[in-house]
Structure formats: C-alpha cells, structure tokens
Coordinates of C-alpha atoms and ligand atoms in Angstrom, one line a residue:
M1 CA -52.2 1.5 89.1
L2 CA -55.1 1.9 86.7
D3 CA -56.7 -1.4 86.1
D4 CA -60.0 -1.1 84.1
K5 CA -60.7 -4.8 84.7
Q6 CA -61.3 -4.4 88.4
P7 CA -65.1 -4.6 88.9
Q8 CA -65.3 -2.2 91.9
L9 CA -64.1 0.8 89.8
T10 CA -66.8 3.5 89.0
P11 CA -67.1 4.8 85.5
L12 CA -67.2 8.6 85.2
D13 CA -70.6 8.7 83.6
K14 CA -72.1 7.1 86.7
L15 CA -71.7 10.4 88.6
G16 CA -72.3 12.9 85.8
E17 CA -70.3 16.1 85.5
F18 CA -71.9 17.9 88.5
G19 CA -71.9 14.8 90.7
L20 CA -68.2 14.3 89.8
I21 CA -67.2 17.9 90.7
D22 CA -69.1 17.6 94.0
H23 CA -67.6 14.2 94.7
L24 CA -64.0 15.5 94.1
T25 CA -64.2 18.8 95.8
D26 CA -66.6 18.2 98.7
S27 CA -63.9 17.7 101.3
F28 CA -61.9 20.8 100.4
E29 CA -62.3 23.6 103.0
T30 CA -61.0 27.1 102.5
Q31 CA -58.3 28.3 104.9
N32 CA -57.6 31.9 103.8
E33 CA -59.4 35.1 104.7
S34 CA -58.9 36.4 101.2
T35 CA -61.2 33.6 99.9
V36 CA -64.6 35.2 100.1
K37 CA -66.4 32.6 98.0
G38 CA -64.8 29.4 96.8
I39 CA -66.3 26.5 94.7
G40 CA -70.0 26.5 93.9
D41 CA -71.0 29.7 92.3
D42 CA -70.4 31.0 88.7
A43 CA -67.2 32.6 89.9
A44 CA -65.0 32.7 93.0
V45 CA -64.7 35.9 95.0
L46 CA -61.4 37.1 96.5
N47 CA -60.4 40.1 98.5
F48 CA -56.8 41.0 98.9
N49 CA -57.2 44.5 100.3
Q50 CA -54.1 46.6 99.4
N51 CA -51.9 43.8 98.3
E52 CA -50.5 43.2 94.8
T53 CA -52.0 40.1 93.2
V54 CA -49.8 37.6 91.4
V55 CA -51.4 35.0 89.0
T56 CA -49.8 32.1 87.0
T57 CA -51.0 29.1 85.1
D58 CA -49.5 25.8 83.9
M59 CA -50.9 23.0 81.8
L60 CA -49.8 19.4 82.1
V61 CA -50.7 16.9 79.3
E62 CA -50.5 13.2 79.5
G63 CA -47.8 11.8 77.2
I64 CA -46.0 15.2 77.1
H65 CA -45.5 16.2 80.7
F66 CA -46.2 12.9 82.5
N67 CA -46.4 9.2 81.9
L68 CA -49.0 7.4 83.9
A69 CA -47.1 4.1 83.5
Y70 CA -44.8 5.3 86.4
V71 CA -46.3 8.5 87.8
P72 CA -48.9 7.7 90.5
L73 CA -52.0 10.0 90.1
K74 CA -51.7 11.2 93.7
H75 CA -48.2 12.4 93.0
L76 CA -49.3 14.0 89.8
G77 CA -52.0 16.0 91.6
Y78 CA -49.5 17.1 94.2
K79 CA -46.8 18.1 91.6
S80 CA -49.3 19.9 89.4
V81 CA -50.0 22.2 92.3
I82 CA -46.4 22.6 93.3
V83 CA -45.2 23.7 89.8
N84 CA -47.7 26.6 90.0
L85 CA -46.9 27.6 93.6
S86 CA -43.2 27.6 92.6
D87 CA -43.9 30.4 90.1
I88 CA -45.8 32.4 92.8
Y89 CA -42.9 32.1 95.3
A90 CA -40.5 33.1 92.5
M91 CA -42.2 36.5 92.6
N92 CA -41.5 36.6 96.3
A93 CA -45.2 36.3 96.8
I94 CA -47.4 34.0 99.0
P95 CA -49.8 31.7 97.1
S96 CA -53.4 31.6 98.5
Q97 CA -55.7 30.1 95.9
I98 CA -55.7 27.6 93.0
L99 CA -58.1 26.7 90.2
V100 CA -57.9 23.2 88.8
S101 CA -59.3 22.4 85.3
I102 CA -59.2 18.8 84.0
A103 CA -60.0 17.2 80.7
V104 CA -60.4 13.5 81.2
S105 CA -61.2 10.5 79.0
S106 CA -63.7 7.8 80.0
R107 CA -60.9 5.3 80.4
F108 CA -60.4 6.9 83.8
P109 CA -62.6 5.6 86.6
V110 CA -63.8 7.9 89.3
E111 CA -61.3 6.3 91.6
A112 CA -58.4 7.6 89.5
L113 CA -59.6 11.2 89.8
E114 CA -60.0 10.7 93.5
E115 CA -56.3 9.8 93.7
L116 CA -55.5 12.9 91.7
Y117 CA -57.5 15.1 94.0
K118 CA -56.0 13.5 97.1
G119 CA -52.6 14.8 95.9
I120 CA -54.1 18.2 95.1
K121 CA -55.6 18.3 98.6
I122 CA -52.3 17.4 100.4
A123 CA -50.6 20.2 98.5
C124 CA -53.3 22.7 99.4
K125 CA -53.0 21.7 103.0
N126 CA -49.1 21.8 103.1
Y127 CA -49.0 25.2 101.4
N128 CA -52.1 26.7 102.9
V129 CA -53.9 27.4 99.6
D130 CA -57.6 27.1 98.8
L131 CA -59.1 25.3 95.9
I132 CA -61.6 27.8 94.7
G133 CA -62.8 26.4 91.4
G134 CA -61.9 25.0 88.0
D135 CA -63.5 23.3 85.1
T136 CA -64.3 19.7 84.2
T137 CA -64.6 18.4 80.6
S138 CA -64.1 15.2 78.7
S139 CA -61.2 14.4 76.5
T140 CA -61.0 11.8 73.6
S141 CA -57.5 10.6 74.6
G142 CA -55.6 11.3 77.8
L143 CA -55.7 13.4 80.8
M144 CA -55.0 17.1 80.9
I145 CA -54.6 19.2 84.0
S146 CA -54.5 23.0 83.9
I147 CA -53.9 24.8 87.2
T148 CA -54.0 28.5 87.9
A149 CA -52.4 29.8 91.1
I150 CA -53.1 33.2 92.7
G151 CA -50.9 34.8 95.4
T152 CA -50.2 38.2 97.0
T153 CA -47.4 40.3 98.2
K154 CA -46.7 43.9 99.2
K155 CA -45.7 46.0 96.2
R156 CA -42.3 46.6 97.7
D157 CA -41.6 42.9 98.2
L158 CA -42.3 41.9 94.5
V159 CA -39.2 40.5 92.8
Y160 CA -39.0 40.3 89.0
R161 CA -36.6 38.5 86.7
D162 CA -35.1 41.8 85.4
G163 CA -33.8 43.4 88.6
A164 CA -30.1 42.2 88.8
G165 CA -27.5 45.0 89.0
E166 CA -23.8 45.0 88.3
N167 CA -21.8 42.5 90.4
D168 CA -24.8 41.1 92.3
L169 CA -24.3 37.6 93.8
L170 CA -26.1 34.7 92.1
V171 CA -27.6 32.4 94.7
V172 CA -29.4 29.1 94.4
S173 CA -31.5 27.2 97.0
G174 CA -31.1 23.4 97.7
D175 CA -29.3 21.2 95.2
L176 CA -29.7 20.6 91.5
G177 CA -29.9 17.8 89.0
A178 CA -31.8 15.2 91.2
A179 CA -35.2 15.5 89.5
Y180 CA -33.7 14.8 86.1
L181 CA -31.9 11.7 87.3
G182 CA -35.1 10.6 89.1
L183 CA -36.8 10.7 85.7
Q184 CA -34.0 8.7 84.1
I185 CA -34.4 6.0 86.8
L186 CA -38.1 5.8 86.4
E187 CA -37.8 5.6 82.6
R188 CA -35.1 2.9 82.8
E189 CA -37.3 0.8 85.2
N190 CA -40.3 1.4 82.9
E191 CA -38.4 -0.1 80.0
V192 CA -37.4 -3.1 82.1
F193 CA -41.0 -3.5 83.1
K194 CA -42.2 -3.4 79.5
V195 CA -39.9 -6.4 78.7
N196 CA -40.6 -8.3 81.9
P197 CA -43.7 -7.2 83.8
N198 CA -42.8 -9.7 86.6
M199 CA -39.7 -7.7 87.5
Q200 CA -40.4 -5.7 90.6
P201 CA -37.9 -2.9 90.7
D202 CA -36.2 -2.0 93.9
L203 CA -35.9 1.8 93.7
S204 CA -35.2 2.4 97.4
E205 CA -31.5 3.1 96.7
Y206 CA -32.7 6.0 94.5
D207 CA -35.4 7.3 96.9
Y208 CA -34.0 10.8 97.0
L209 CA -33.8 11.2 93.2
V210 CA -37.2 9.6 92.4
G211 CA -38.8 11.7 95.2
R212 CA -37.4 14.9 93.7
Q213 CA -39.0 13.9 90.4
L214 CA -42.3 12.7 91.6
K215 CA -42.9 14.9 94.6
P216 CA -41.1 18.2 94.3
E217 CA -41.6 21.0 96.8
A218 CA -42.0 24.7 96.1
G219 CA -39.9 27.5 97.6
K220 CA -42.1 28.4 100.6
N221 CA -39.3 27.8 103.1
I222 CA -36.8 29.8 101.1
I223 CA -39.1 32.8 100.8
E224 CA -39.7 32.7 104.5
L225 CA -36.0 32.3 105.2
L226 CA -35.1 35.3 103.1
K227 CA -37.7 37.4 104.8
Q228 CA -36.3 36.3 108.2
L229 CA -32.8 37.1 107.1
E230 CA -34.0 40.5 105.8
V231 CA -32.7 39.8 102.3
R232 CA -34.8 41.0 99.4
P233 CA -33.4 39.5 96.1
T234 CA -32.9 41.9 93.3
S235 CA -34.2 39.4 90.8
M236 CA -35.5 35.9 91.0
I237 CA -36.8 32.9 89.0
D238 CA -37.6 29.3 89.8
I239 CA -35.6 26.5 88.2
S240 CA -38.0 24.5 86.1
D241 CA -35.9 24.1 82.9
G242 CA -32.4 23.7 84.3
L243 CA -29.9 26.2 85.7
S244 CA -28.5 27.3 82.3
S245 CA -31.7 28.3 80.9
E246 CA -32.8 30.2 84.0
V247 CA -29.5 32.1 84.3
L248 CA -30.0 33.1 80.7
H249 CA -33.4 34.4 81.5
L250 CA -32.1 36.6 84.4
S251 CA -29.3 37.8 82.1
K252 CA -31.5 38.6 79.1
Q253 CA -34.1 40.5 81.3
S254 CA -31.5 42.5 83.3
G255 CA -29.1 43.1 80.5
Y256 CA -26.1 41.8 82.6
G257 CA -23.9 38.9 81.9
F258 CA -23.3 36.2 84.5
N259 CA -20.4 34.0 85.5
I260 CA -21.2 30.8 87.3
Y261 CA -18.6 28.5 88.9
E262 CA -18.7 24.8 88.2
E263 CA -17.3 23.9 91.6
K264 CA -19.9 25.9 93.4
I265 CA -23.0 24.2 91.9
P266 CA -24.7 22.3 94.7
L267 CA -25.0 18.6 94.0
D268 CA -26.3 15.8 96.3
P269 CA -23.9 12.9 96.6
M270 CA -26.6 10.7 95.1
V271 CA -26.6 12.9 92.0
I272 CA -22.9 12.5 91.6
K273 CA -23.1 8.7 92.1
T274 CA -26.0 8.1 89.8
A275 CA -24.8 10.5 87.0
E276 CA -21.7 8.4 86.9
E277 CA -23.8 5.2 86.6
F278 CA -25.6 6.8 83.6
G279 CA -22.3 8.0 82.1
I280 CA -23.3 11.7 82.3
N281 CA -21.6 14.6 84.0
P282 CA -23.6 15.6 87.1
I283 CA -23.0 19.2 86.2
T284 CA -24.9 18.6 83.0
C285 CA -27.9 17.3 85.0
A286 CA -27.9 20.5 87.0
L287 CA -27.4 22.8 84.0
N288 CA -29.9 21.2 81.7
G289 CA -32.0 18.7 83.6
G290 CA -34.7 20.9 85.0
E291 CA -37.7 20.2 87.3
D292 CA -35.7 21.0 90.5
Y293 CA -38.1 23.8 91.4
E294 CA -35.4 25.5 93.5
L295 CA -35.1 29.3 93.5
L296 CA -32.4 31.1 91.6
F297 CA -31.9 34.7 92.6
T298 CA -29.5 37.6 92.8
I299 CA -28.7 39.7 95.9
S300 CA -26.6 42.8 96.5
Q301 CA -23.1 42.1 97.7
N302 CA -24.0 44.0 100.8
D303 CA -26.4 41.2 101.8
F304 CA -23.7 38.5 101.5
S305 CA -23.0 38.3 105.3
K306 CA -26.7 37.6 105.9
I307 CA -26.8 34.4 103.8
K308 CA -23.2 33.3 104.3
G309 CA -22.9 29.8 105.7
N310 CA -26.6 29.0 105.4
P311 CA -26.9 25.3 104.3
N312 CA -29.9 26.0 102.1
L313 CA -28.3 28.7 100.1
T314 CA -25.3 28.6 97.8
V315 CA -23.6 31.5 96.0
I316 CA -22.8 30.0 92.6
G317 CA -21.6 33.1 90.7
H318 CA -22.3 36.8 90.0
S319 CA -23.5 39.2 87.4
T320 CA -20.8 41.0 85.5
E321 CA -21.4 43.9 83.2
Q322 CA -24.1 45.2 80.9
N323 CA -24.2 43.2 77.6
A324 CA -21.6 40.7 78.7
E325 CA -21.9 37.0 77.8
N326 CA -22.8 34.3 80.3
Y327 CA -20.0 31.8 81.3
L328 CA -19.5 28.6 83.2
M329 CA -16.1 28.9 84.9
L330 CA -14.5 25.4 84.9
K331 CA -13.2 23.7 88.0
G332 CA -9.5 23.7 88.5
S333 CA -8.6 25.8 85.5
D334 CA -8.8 29.3 84.2
S335 CA -11.0 28.4 81.3
A336 CA -14.6 29.3 80.8
V337 CA -17.3 28.1 78.4
P338 CA -20.3 30.1 77.2
L339 CA -23.5 29.1 78.9
T340 CA -26.2 27.9 76.4
A341 CA -29.8 27.0 77.0
Q342 CA -29.3 23.7 75.1
G343 CA -26.7 22.6 77.5
W344 CA -23.0 22.5 77.2
K345 CA -22.5 19.5 74.9
A346 CA -18.8 19.2 75.4
F347 CA -19.5 18.0 78.9
E348 CA -21.2 14.9 77.6
E349 CA -19.0 11.9 77.0
Ligands
LIG401 P1 -70.0 26.6 85.0 O1 -71.0 25.8 84.2 O2 -70.4 28.0 85.4 O3 -68.6 26.6 84.3 P2 -69.3 24.4 86.5 O4 -70.5 23.5 86.7 O5 -68.3 24.0 85.6 O6 -69.8 25.9 86.4 O7 -68.6 24.5 88.0 C1 -69.3 24.6 89.1 C2 -68.4 24.9 90.3 O8 -67.4 23.9 90.4 C3 -67.6 26.2 90.0 O9 -67.3 26.8 91.2 C4 -66.3 25.7 89.4 O10 -65.2 26.6 89.6 C5 -66.1 24.4 90.2 N1 -65.4 23.4 89.4 C6 -65.7 22.8 88.2 N2 -64.8 21.9 87.9 C7 -63.9 21.8 88.9 C8 -62.7 21.0 89.1 N3 -62.3 20.1 88.2 N4 -62.0 21.2 90.2 C9 -62.4 22.1 91.1 N5 -63.5 22.9 91.0 C10 -64.3 22.8 89.9
LIG402 MG1 -67.5 25.0 83.9

C-alpha cells in the first residue's frame, strides 16, 4: 500500500504546506446553501438561519485507532468522516459541513494523502456535506486525523441521550457485532502476513464483516426513515463502543433501568458463523464489540405500530423504572444478568 521505494512517489516537502492543502482540497465543491464561505479564508462562514446547530469532533491516531498495515488510506478517510456524521445523526440532526485536520510525518508521500482525501471526498458526496476547512501540520511519527462535523436540526427535532421515559421501547437499527469480527479477521490475516508475506489472503468469504469494519455507514437512512414514519425517538445514541456501553449511557442519563433480550439482538448469519470460528459468543460481539455505527434509541410504546415489522429496526428491550439496574434477559430461561460496560465475561468460553 505505502511503498517508499517506488520512485514516482512525491515527497510532502515538494509541494510545501500551502501547495499541499490546495492540491488535496482543490477538487472539493460545496453543496450546501448554509456554506457561505468554505476553504480559503482565515475562517469558514456558515448561515443556518433559525436552525439549531450541532457540532462534534473525533480524533483518530495511527497505532491507536487504525493500523495502516491493513487499513487502506481511502477507507480510513471515508471512515473518519463517517464516525463524525454518525454522532450528528444520533442527535437526529442532518450533517452539512466538516473540517479535517491532519498531522502527518514525512514518511507519507503526497500520493498517500491523495488516497485519504479520495475517501473523504466520497463520504462528502454520499452524505451531502461540505469540506470547509481544517489544518495541516507535520508529525514526528505517524498520522493523526481530527475531524469536526457540523449539522443542523429544528429545535423540536433534537434528540438527546437523556430523554427516555418509563417503559419506552428500546430499538436498534441494522445488525450488530460485524465490525468487531471484521477487525478480528483483518488482524488474523495481518499476523499470517507478518510470518509469510507471500500468503495472499482470500477474504471474500468475510466481505460483509470486513466491509463493516473498513467502510461503515452513518445513520442517514434511519433518520430519514424515522421522519417518514413520524417517529421522534425520546432518546438516542450511536453505537460506537458496543451495545452494552451505549445502553448504560441511555440509562445513566435518563435515570431509568433497561432490560434487553438476548434473543432479540439482531445478528447477521455471518456474525454467528464467524464468532463460532473464533470461539466467541456472537452476543458478546454485539454487546462489547463496537464500531457498528448503528443507532440505538427509545420510542414511546404508542409509536410501536409505526415501526413494527420494519426490517431495519428491531425492538430489543425496554426501559423499566427510575434507578433500576440494567439487565440482559437470557434466551430460553427466566434468568437475567446485569449489563456491564466491560462486557459480560461469563459469556466467553
Ligand atoms: P491558517 O494559517 O489561517 O491556519 P491555513 O493555511 O492553515 O490557514 O489554511 C488555509 C485554508 O485551508 C483554510 O481555509 C483552512 O481551513 C484550509 N485547510 C488547511 N488545512 C486543511 C486540510 N488538511 N484539509 C482541509 N482544509 C484545510
Ligand atoms: Mg492553519
């Protein structure tokens, strides 16, 4: 992927900082009316009229959040944007702008950053957001990417983490656990590669899982679906750290306990099959794996008929009472185990 020995690669210092910024951002065009001034001045100018503005930021550090041995830079660019947009959607807002700051060491040629920005550009296009600025600086070791996303919504549409009421239904979009298993596959193949670089792994069998890890999507469709169904969640969060941890957030912030049902947790057949291959319980992947970027939200029971039977939405439990504990209700028995952020160890063989 990155091969410094190839002669056609361009060292960063050939372009200089300003040349580099121009080179990377030249082809980005703004698409939103709210973007009054994008890249090129001392600051961007935005105009949202009467809407509430939602802002979030996330930093990704090489060696901590990603491993360039098996993460293509284009995917990294795409995913860095997605994780931020996911947070905007989790407020029931629509993202419209991003700022991208990078710190990069001289071991990266210009072509590597081009790949990164290709991924950023595809995300901007797919999600209709404008790149309106950022910062570029050098780093002594690896690559760091910090992205800030901005979005808007009407005040009455905003959804916080703390809004759940008594006996609300707990709903999740999509399916869970796949991104975690995708990472396990990539790490396993990377170990094989380190021992024998001539081994060309065939990952096609695991396409779904690896895709969920490398190229996640944010909750745009779900937010639009909820609007169309006329369902306004009472509380919402995106699943970045695993279902358990996110349920605990909704619980802590609302003060209500939650019961979730093991048999209701949506799992793709590939998750079940591959978890077995790794000797882990697929439910553990969903509870503690993370990086699924699905939306987890509560709705009033009155709204159940509106979402019932929708293949993208699964009711996995409900809130209980103020100050109650959080439980995972086990399949085929009356027993329950307390939900913990660290995962429920007893599940692991
Ligand atoms: P300043 O010196 O005022 O910080 P810069 O020269 O860093 O300005 O940036 C010039 C313009 O390019 C600004 O609009 C800034 O937001 C944008 N910019 C800088 N770095 C990046 C980047 N990595 N990605 C996108 N836009 C950037
Ligand atoms: Mg700057």
